[in-house]
GROMACS .gro file of C-alpha atoms in nm:
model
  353
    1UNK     CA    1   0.905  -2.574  -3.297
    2UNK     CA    2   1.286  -2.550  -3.169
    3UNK     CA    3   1.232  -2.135  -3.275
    4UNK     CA    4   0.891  -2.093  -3.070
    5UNK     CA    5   1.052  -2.235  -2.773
    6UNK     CA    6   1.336  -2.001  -2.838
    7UNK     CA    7   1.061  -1.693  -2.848
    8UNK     CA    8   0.852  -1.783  -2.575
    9UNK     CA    9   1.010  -1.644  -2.322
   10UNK     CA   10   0.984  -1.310  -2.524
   11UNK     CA   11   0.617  -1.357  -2.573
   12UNK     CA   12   0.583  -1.366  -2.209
   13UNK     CA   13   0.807  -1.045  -2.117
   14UNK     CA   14   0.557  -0.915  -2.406
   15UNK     CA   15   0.234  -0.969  -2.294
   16UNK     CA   16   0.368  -0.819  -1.961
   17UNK     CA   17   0.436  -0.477  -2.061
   18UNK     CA   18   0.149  -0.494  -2.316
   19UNK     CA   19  -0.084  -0.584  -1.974
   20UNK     CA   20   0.074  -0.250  -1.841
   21UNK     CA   21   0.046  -0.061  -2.101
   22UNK     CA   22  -0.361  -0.108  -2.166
   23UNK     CA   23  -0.360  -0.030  -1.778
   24UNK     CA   24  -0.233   0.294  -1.852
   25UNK     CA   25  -0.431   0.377  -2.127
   26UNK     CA   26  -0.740   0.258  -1.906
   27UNK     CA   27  -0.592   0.502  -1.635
   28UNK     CA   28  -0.546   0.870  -1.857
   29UNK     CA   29  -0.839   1.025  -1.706
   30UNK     CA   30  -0.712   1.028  -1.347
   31UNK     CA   31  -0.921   0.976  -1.012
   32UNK     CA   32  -1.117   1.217  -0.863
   33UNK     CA   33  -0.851   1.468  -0.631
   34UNK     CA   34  -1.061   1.360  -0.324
   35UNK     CA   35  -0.984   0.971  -0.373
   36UNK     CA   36  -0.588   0.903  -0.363
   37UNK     CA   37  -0.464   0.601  -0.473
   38UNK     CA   38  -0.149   0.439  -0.471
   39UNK     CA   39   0.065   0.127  -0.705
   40UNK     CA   40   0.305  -0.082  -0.580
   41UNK     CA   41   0.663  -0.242  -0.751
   42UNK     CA   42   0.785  -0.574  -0.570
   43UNK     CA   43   1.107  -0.771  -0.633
   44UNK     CA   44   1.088  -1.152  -0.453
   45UNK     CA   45   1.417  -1.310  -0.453
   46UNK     CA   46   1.432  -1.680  -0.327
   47UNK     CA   47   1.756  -1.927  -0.293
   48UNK     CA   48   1.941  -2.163  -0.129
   49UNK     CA   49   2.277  -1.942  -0.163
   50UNK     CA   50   2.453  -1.846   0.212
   51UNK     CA   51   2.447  -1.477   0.033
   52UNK     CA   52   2.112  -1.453   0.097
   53UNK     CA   53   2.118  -1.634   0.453
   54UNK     CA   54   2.014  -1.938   0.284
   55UNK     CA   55   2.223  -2.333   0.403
   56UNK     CA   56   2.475  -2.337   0.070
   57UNK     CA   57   2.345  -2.648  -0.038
   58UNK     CA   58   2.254  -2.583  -0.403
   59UNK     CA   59   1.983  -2.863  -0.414
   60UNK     CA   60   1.625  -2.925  -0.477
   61UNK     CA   61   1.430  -2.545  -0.478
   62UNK     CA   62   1.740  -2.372  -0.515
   63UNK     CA   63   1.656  -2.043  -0.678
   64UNK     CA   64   1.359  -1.828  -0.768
   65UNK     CA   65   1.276  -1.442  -0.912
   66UNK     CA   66   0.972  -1.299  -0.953
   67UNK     CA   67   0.903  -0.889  -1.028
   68UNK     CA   68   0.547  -0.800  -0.957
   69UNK     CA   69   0.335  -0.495  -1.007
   70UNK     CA   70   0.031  -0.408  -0.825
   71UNK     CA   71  -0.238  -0.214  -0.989
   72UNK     CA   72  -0.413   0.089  -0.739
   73UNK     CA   73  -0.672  -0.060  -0.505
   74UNK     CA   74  -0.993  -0.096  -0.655
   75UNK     CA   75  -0.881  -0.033  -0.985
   76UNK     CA   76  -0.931  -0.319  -1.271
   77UNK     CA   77  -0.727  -0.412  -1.590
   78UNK     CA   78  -0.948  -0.550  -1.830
   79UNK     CA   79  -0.834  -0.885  -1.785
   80UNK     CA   80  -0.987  -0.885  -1.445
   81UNK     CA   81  -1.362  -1.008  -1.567
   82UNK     CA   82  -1.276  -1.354  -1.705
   83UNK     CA   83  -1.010  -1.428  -1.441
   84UNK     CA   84  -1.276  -1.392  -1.172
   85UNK     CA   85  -1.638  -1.344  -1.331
   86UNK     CA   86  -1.691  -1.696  -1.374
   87UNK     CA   87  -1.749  -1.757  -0.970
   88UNK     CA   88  -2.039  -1.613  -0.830
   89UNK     CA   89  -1.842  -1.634  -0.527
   90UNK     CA   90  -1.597  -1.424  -0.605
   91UNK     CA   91  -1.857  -1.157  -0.769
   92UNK     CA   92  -2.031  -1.138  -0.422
   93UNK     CA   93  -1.657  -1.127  -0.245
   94UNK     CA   94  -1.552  -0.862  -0.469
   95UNK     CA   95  -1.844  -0.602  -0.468
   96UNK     CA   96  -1.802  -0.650  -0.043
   97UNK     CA   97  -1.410  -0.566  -0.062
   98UNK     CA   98  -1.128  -0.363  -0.167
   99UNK     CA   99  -0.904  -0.503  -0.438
  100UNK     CA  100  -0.543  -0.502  -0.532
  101UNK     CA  101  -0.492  -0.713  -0.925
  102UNK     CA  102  -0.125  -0.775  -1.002
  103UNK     CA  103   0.083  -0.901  -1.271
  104UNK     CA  104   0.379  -1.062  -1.246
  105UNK     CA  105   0.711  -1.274  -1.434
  106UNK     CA  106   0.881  -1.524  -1.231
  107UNK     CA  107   1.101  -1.822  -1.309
  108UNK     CA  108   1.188  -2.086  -1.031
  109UNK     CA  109   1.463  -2.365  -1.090
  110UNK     CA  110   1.531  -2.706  -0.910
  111UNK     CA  111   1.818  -2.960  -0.938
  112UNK     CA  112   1.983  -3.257  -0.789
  113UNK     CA  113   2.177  -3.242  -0.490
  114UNK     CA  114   2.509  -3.355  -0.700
  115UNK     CA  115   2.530  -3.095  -0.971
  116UNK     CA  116   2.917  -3.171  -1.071
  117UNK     CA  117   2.834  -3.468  -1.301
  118UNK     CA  118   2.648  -3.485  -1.617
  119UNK     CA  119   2.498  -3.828  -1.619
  120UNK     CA  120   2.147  -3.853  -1.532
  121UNK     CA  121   2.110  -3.937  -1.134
  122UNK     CA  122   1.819  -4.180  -1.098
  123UNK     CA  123   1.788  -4.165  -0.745
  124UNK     CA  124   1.720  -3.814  -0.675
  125UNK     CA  125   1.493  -3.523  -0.869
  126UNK     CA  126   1.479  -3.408  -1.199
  127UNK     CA  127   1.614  -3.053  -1.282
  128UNK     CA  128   1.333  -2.799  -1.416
  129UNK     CA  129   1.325  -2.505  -1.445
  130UNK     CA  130   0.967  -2.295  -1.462
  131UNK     CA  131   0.896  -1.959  -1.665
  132UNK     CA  132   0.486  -1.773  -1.600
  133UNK     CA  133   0.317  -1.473  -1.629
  134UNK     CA  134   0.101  -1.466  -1.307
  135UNK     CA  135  -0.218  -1.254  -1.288
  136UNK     CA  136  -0.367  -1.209  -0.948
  137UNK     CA  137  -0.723  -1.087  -0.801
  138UNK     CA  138  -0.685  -1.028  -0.415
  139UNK     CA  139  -0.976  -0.909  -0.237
  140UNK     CA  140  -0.992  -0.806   0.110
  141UNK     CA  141  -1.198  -0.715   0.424
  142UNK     CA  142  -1.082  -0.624   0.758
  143UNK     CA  143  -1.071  -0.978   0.867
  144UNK     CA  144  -1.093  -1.184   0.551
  145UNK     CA  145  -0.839  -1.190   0.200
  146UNK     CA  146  -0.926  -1.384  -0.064
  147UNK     CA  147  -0.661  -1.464  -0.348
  148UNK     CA  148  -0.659  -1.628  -0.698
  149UNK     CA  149  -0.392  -1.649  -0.904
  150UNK     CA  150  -0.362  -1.796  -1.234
  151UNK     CA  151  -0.032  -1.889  -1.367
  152UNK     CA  152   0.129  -1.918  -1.765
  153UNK     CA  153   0.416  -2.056  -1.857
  154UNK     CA  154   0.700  -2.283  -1.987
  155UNK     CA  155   0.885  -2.552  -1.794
  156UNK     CA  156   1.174  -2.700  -2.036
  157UNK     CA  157   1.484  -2.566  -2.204
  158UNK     CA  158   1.260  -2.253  -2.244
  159UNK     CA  159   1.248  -2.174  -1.900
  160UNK     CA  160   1.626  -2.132  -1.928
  161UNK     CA  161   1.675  -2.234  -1.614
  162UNK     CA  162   2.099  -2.331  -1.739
  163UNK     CA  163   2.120  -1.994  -1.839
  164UNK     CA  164   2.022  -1.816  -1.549
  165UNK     CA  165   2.199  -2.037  -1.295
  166UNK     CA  166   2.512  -2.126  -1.470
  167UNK     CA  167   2.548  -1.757  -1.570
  168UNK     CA  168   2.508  -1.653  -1.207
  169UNK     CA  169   2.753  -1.917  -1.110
  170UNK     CA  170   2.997  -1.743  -1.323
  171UNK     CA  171   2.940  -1.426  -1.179
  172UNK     CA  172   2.991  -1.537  -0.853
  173UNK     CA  173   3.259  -1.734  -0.943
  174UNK     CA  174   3.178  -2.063  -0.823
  175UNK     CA  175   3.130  -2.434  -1.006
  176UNK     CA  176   2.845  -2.448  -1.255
  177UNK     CA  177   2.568  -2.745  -1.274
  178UNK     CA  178   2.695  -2.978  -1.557
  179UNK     CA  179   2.329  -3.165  -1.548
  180UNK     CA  180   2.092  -2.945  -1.751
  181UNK     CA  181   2.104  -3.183  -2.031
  182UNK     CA  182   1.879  -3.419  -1.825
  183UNK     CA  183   1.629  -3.132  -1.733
  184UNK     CA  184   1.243  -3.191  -1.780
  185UNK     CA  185   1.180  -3.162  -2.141
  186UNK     CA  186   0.979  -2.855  -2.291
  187UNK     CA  187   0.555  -2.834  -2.174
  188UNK     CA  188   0.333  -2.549  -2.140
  189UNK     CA  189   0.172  -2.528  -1.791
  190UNK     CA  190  -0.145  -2.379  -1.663
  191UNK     CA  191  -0.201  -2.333  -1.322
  192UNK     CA  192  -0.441  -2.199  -1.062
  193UNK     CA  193  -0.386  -2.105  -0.725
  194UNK     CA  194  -0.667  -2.015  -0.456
  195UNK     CA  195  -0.592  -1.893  -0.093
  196UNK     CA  196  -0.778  -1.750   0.209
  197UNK     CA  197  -0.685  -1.610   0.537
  198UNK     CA  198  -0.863  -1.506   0.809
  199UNK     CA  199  -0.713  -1.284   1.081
  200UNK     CA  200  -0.837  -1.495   1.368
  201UNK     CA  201  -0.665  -1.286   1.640
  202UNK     CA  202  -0.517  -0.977   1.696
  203UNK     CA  203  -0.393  -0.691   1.960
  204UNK     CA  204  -0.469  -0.389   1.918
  205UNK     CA  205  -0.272  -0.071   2.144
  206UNK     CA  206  -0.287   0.373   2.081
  207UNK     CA  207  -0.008   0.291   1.908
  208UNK     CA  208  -0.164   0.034   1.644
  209UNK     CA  209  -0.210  -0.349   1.641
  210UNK     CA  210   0.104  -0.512   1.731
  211UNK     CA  211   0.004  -0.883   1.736
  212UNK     CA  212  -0.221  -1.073   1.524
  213UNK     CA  213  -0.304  -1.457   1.430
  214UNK     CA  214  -0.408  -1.575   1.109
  215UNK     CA  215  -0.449  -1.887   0.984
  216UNK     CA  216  -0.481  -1.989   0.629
  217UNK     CA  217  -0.611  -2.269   0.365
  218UNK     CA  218  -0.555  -2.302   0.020
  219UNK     CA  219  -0.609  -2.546  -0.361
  220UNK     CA  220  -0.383  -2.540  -0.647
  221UNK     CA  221  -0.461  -2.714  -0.979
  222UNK     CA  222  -0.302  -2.765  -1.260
  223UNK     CA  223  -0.016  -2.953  -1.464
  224UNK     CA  224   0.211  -2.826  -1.242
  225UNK     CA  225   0.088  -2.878  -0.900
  226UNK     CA  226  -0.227  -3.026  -0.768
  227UNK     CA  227  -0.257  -3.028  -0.404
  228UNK     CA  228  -0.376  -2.888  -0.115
  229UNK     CA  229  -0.264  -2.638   0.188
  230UNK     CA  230  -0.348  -2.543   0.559
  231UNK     CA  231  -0.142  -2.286   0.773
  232UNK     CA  232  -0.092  -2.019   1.048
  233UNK     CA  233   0.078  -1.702   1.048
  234UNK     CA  234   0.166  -1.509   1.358
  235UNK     CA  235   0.341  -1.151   1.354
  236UNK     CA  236   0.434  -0.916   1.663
  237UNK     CA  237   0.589  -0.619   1.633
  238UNK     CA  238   0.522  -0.252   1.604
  239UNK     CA  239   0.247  -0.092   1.430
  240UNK     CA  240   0.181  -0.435   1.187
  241UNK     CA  241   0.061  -0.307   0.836
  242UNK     CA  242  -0.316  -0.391   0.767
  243UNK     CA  243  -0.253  -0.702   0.520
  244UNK     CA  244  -0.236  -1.025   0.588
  245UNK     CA  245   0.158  -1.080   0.630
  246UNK     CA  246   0.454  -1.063   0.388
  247UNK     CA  247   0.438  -1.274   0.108
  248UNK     CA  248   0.682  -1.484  -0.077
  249UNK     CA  249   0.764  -1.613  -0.476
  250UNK     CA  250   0.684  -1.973  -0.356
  251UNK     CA  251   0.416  -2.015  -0.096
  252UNK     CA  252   0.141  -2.027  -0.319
  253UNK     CA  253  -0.034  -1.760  -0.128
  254UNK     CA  254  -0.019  -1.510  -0.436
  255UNK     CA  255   0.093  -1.114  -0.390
  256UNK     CA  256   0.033  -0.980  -0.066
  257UNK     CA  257  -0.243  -0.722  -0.011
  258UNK     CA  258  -0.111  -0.386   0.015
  259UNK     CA  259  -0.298  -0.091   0.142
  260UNK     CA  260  -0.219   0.109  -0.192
  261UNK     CA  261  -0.497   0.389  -0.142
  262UNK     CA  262  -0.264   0.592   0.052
  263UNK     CA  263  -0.214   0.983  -0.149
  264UNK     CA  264   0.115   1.142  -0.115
  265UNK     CA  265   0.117   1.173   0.310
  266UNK     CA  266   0.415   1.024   0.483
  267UNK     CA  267   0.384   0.684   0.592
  268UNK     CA  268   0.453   0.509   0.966
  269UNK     CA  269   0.775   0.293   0.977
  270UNK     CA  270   0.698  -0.031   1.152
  271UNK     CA  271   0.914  -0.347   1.195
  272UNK     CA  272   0.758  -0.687   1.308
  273UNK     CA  273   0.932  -1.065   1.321
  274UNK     CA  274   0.658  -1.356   1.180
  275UNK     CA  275   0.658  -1.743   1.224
  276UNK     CA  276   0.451  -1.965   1.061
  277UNK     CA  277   0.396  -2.328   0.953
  278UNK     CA  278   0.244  -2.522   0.614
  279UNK     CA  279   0.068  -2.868   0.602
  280UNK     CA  280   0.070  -2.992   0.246
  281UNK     CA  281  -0.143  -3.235   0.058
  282UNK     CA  282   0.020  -3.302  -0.315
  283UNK     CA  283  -0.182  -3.529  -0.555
  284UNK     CA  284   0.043  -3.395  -0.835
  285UNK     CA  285   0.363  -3.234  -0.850
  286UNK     CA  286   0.521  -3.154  -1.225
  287UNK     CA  287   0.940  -3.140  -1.037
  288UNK     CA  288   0.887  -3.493  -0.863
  289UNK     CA  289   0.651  -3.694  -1.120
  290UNK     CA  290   0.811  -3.585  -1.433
  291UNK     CA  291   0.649  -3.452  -1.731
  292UNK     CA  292   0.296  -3.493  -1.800
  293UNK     CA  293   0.284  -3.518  -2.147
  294UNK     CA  294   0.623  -3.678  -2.216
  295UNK     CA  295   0.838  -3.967  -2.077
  296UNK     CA  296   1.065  -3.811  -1.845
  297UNK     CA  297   1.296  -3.859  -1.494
  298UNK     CA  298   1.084  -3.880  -1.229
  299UNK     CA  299   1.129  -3.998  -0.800
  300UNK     CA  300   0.875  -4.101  -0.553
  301UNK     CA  301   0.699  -3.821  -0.366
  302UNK     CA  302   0.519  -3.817  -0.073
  303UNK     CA  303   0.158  -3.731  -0.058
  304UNK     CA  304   0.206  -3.534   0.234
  305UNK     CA  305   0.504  -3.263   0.379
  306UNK     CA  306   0.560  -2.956   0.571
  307UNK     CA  307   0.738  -2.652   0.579
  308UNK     CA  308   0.859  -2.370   0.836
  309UNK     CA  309   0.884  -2.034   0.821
  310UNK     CA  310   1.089  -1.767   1.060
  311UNK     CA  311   1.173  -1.387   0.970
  312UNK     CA  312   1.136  -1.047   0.977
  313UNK     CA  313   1.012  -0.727   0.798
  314UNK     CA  314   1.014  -0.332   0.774
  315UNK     CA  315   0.867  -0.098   0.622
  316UNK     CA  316   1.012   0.290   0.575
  317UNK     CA  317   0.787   0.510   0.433
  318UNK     CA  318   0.688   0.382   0.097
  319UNK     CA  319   0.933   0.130   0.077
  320UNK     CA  320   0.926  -0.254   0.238
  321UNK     CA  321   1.112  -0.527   0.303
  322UNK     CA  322   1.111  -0.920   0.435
  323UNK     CA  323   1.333  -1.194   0.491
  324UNK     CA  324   1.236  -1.519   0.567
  325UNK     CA  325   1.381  -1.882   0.602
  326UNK     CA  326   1.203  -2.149   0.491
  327UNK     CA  327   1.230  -2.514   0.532
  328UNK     CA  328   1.049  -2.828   0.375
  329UNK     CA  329   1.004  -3.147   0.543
  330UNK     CA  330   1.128  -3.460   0.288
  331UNK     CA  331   0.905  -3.458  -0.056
  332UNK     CA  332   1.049  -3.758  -0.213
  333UNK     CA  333   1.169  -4.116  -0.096
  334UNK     CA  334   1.484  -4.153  -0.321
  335UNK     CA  335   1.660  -3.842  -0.109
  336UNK     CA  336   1.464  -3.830   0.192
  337UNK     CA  337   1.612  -3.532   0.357
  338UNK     CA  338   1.501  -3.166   0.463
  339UNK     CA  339   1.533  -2.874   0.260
  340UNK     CA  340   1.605  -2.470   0.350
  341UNK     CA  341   1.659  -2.187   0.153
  342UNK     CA  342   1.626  -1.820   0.215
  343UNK     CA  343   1.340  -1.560   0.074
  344UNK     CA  344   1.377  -1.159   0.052
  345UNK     CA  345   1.070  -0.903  -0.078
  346UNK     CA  346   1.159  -0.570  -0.188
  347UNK     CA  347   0.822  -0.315  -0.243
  348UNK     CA  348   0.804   0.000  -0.340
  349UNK     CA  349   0.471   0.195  -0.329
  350UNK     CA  350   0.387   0.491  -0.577
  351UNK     CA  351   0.159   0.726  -0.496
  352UNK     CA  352  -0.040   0.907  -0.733
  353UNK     CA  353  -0.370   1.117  -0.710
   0.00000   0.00000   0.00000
């Protein structure tokens, strides 16, 4: 048992490039010359660290990665079918829209605010540390997206959640966390995400649209999370892309959709600043109540919290880029306090014909 724990995180890196792989042998006859397509690349880096504009505080969500790739719009993998035939909604949704399908690896960690001792601390959350595969279906219409996302992973020693932040620590040269010891212990998770948003409002000038409102609502289910999400997004700025906003490792709200059907031509720069806030319902969250299949640490969370969002983004030909700073209303009584940390997205797109 101790070895497949050892190799999961190698099965998951596996199926990854195996995913991308059966893409490309799907994709050997290329598209029609008259019908360009694009794929996109993304990097999300989220944590708590001043580096990345974040408070310094080392606590609670304190560090996240997740690399992404986007598959051509309108183009399916052949895992697409089962992720979303089995909703006649999302049949009907997809034969009205365009489509972007991703896959992705991320791992997320969260700890205590002490992390110099090694005893267990009773009064404030478990660390964890969470390892997936995430495959994504985003459909969209000029005023509508629809996304589903259905995550696979490891939370436990597994995760290796020590390794990645004490060996950064090192790197940076700063004090390691001395309580991994106490970390959830090893479960396999399943999880599935749903989001919509709707872009309510927007202005339009010669120039493009440089203002636009959308609100969103959202379900998750699963052993890691179980709850329940309603939001707003605004953006002004120049020449806003035609998605539905920058998106990050953590919000639940899946990969962004990317206008990837974009040939080889040169494309606009544009630059826009965003601000948005989160209502949260949580029936069930895997960090605060422990384990769900094992006795474990575990503090009192609240059934409701918030979060805020401020920052910025820019995108130079085929490349883009956002930063954003998020905070979190309390989500347990033990600690009741707010929490920040900082969020950057890196995307490349590749066109192709």
């Amino acid at each position: 048992m101790k070895a497949l724990i050892k190799l999961f995180p190698v099965f998951l890196f596996s199926f990854l490039l195996l995913s991308l792989d059966s893409q490309a042998e799907n994709s050997a006859t290329p598209p029609p010359p008259t019908k360009p397509y694009g794929e996109s690349f993304s990097v999300y880096v989220e944590n708590d660290t001043r580096r990345l504009g974040g408070p310094n505080t080392d606590s609670d969500y304190t560090s996240g990665i997740r690399f992404s790739y986007q598959y051509a719009e309108d183009l399916e993998p052949l895992w697409v079918p089962p992720l979303i035939g089995w909703s006649d909604r999302f049949k009907y949704e997809r034969d009205k829209s365009t489509t972007n399908f991703g896959i992705s690896i991320a791992q997320q960690m969260f700890t205590p605010d002490n992390t110099d001792t090694s005893e267990l601390i009773l009064n404030d959350r478990p660390y964890a540390a969470w390892l997936y595969v995430a495959l994504s279906a985003n459909l969209k219409t000029p005023s509508h997206s629809h996304n589903l996302e259905l995550d696979i992973g490891l939370i436990g020693p597994g995760a290796l959640g020590e390794q990645a932040q004490n060996g950064f620590h090192d790197l940076i040269k700063v004090p390691t966390a001395n309580g991994w010891d106490n970390q959830l212990a090893t479960e396999p998770t399943l999880q599935l995400n749903y989001n919509q948003k709707i872009r309510f409002y927007e202005i339009e000038t010669e120039s493009g649209r440089v203002f636009d409102f959308i609100p969103s609502t959202g379900l998750s289910f699963g052993n890691v999370l179980i709850g329940a999400h309603i939001g707003a997004l605004v953006r002004a700025g120049i020449r806003l892309p035609d998605d539905f906003g920058a998106s990050s490792l953590s919000s639940v709200d899946g990969e962004s959709l990317l206008n990837l059907k974009i040939g080889k031509q040169n494309l606009p720069w544009r630059l826009y600043g965003f601000a948005g806030i989160r209502g949260n319902a949580v029936a069930h969250n895997i960090f605060l109540d422990g384990n769900t299949i094992h006795d474990s640490h575990r503090v009192t969370k609240y059934p409701f919290n918030a979060e805020t969002e401020f920052g910025y983004a820019l995108q130079i030909s085929h490349w883009s880029y956002s930063w954003r700073f998020v905070t979190v209303s309390p989500e347990f009584e033990e600690r009741s306090e707010f929490n920040s940390y900082a969020s950057i997205s890196i995307s490349y797109i590749r066109a192709w014909e």
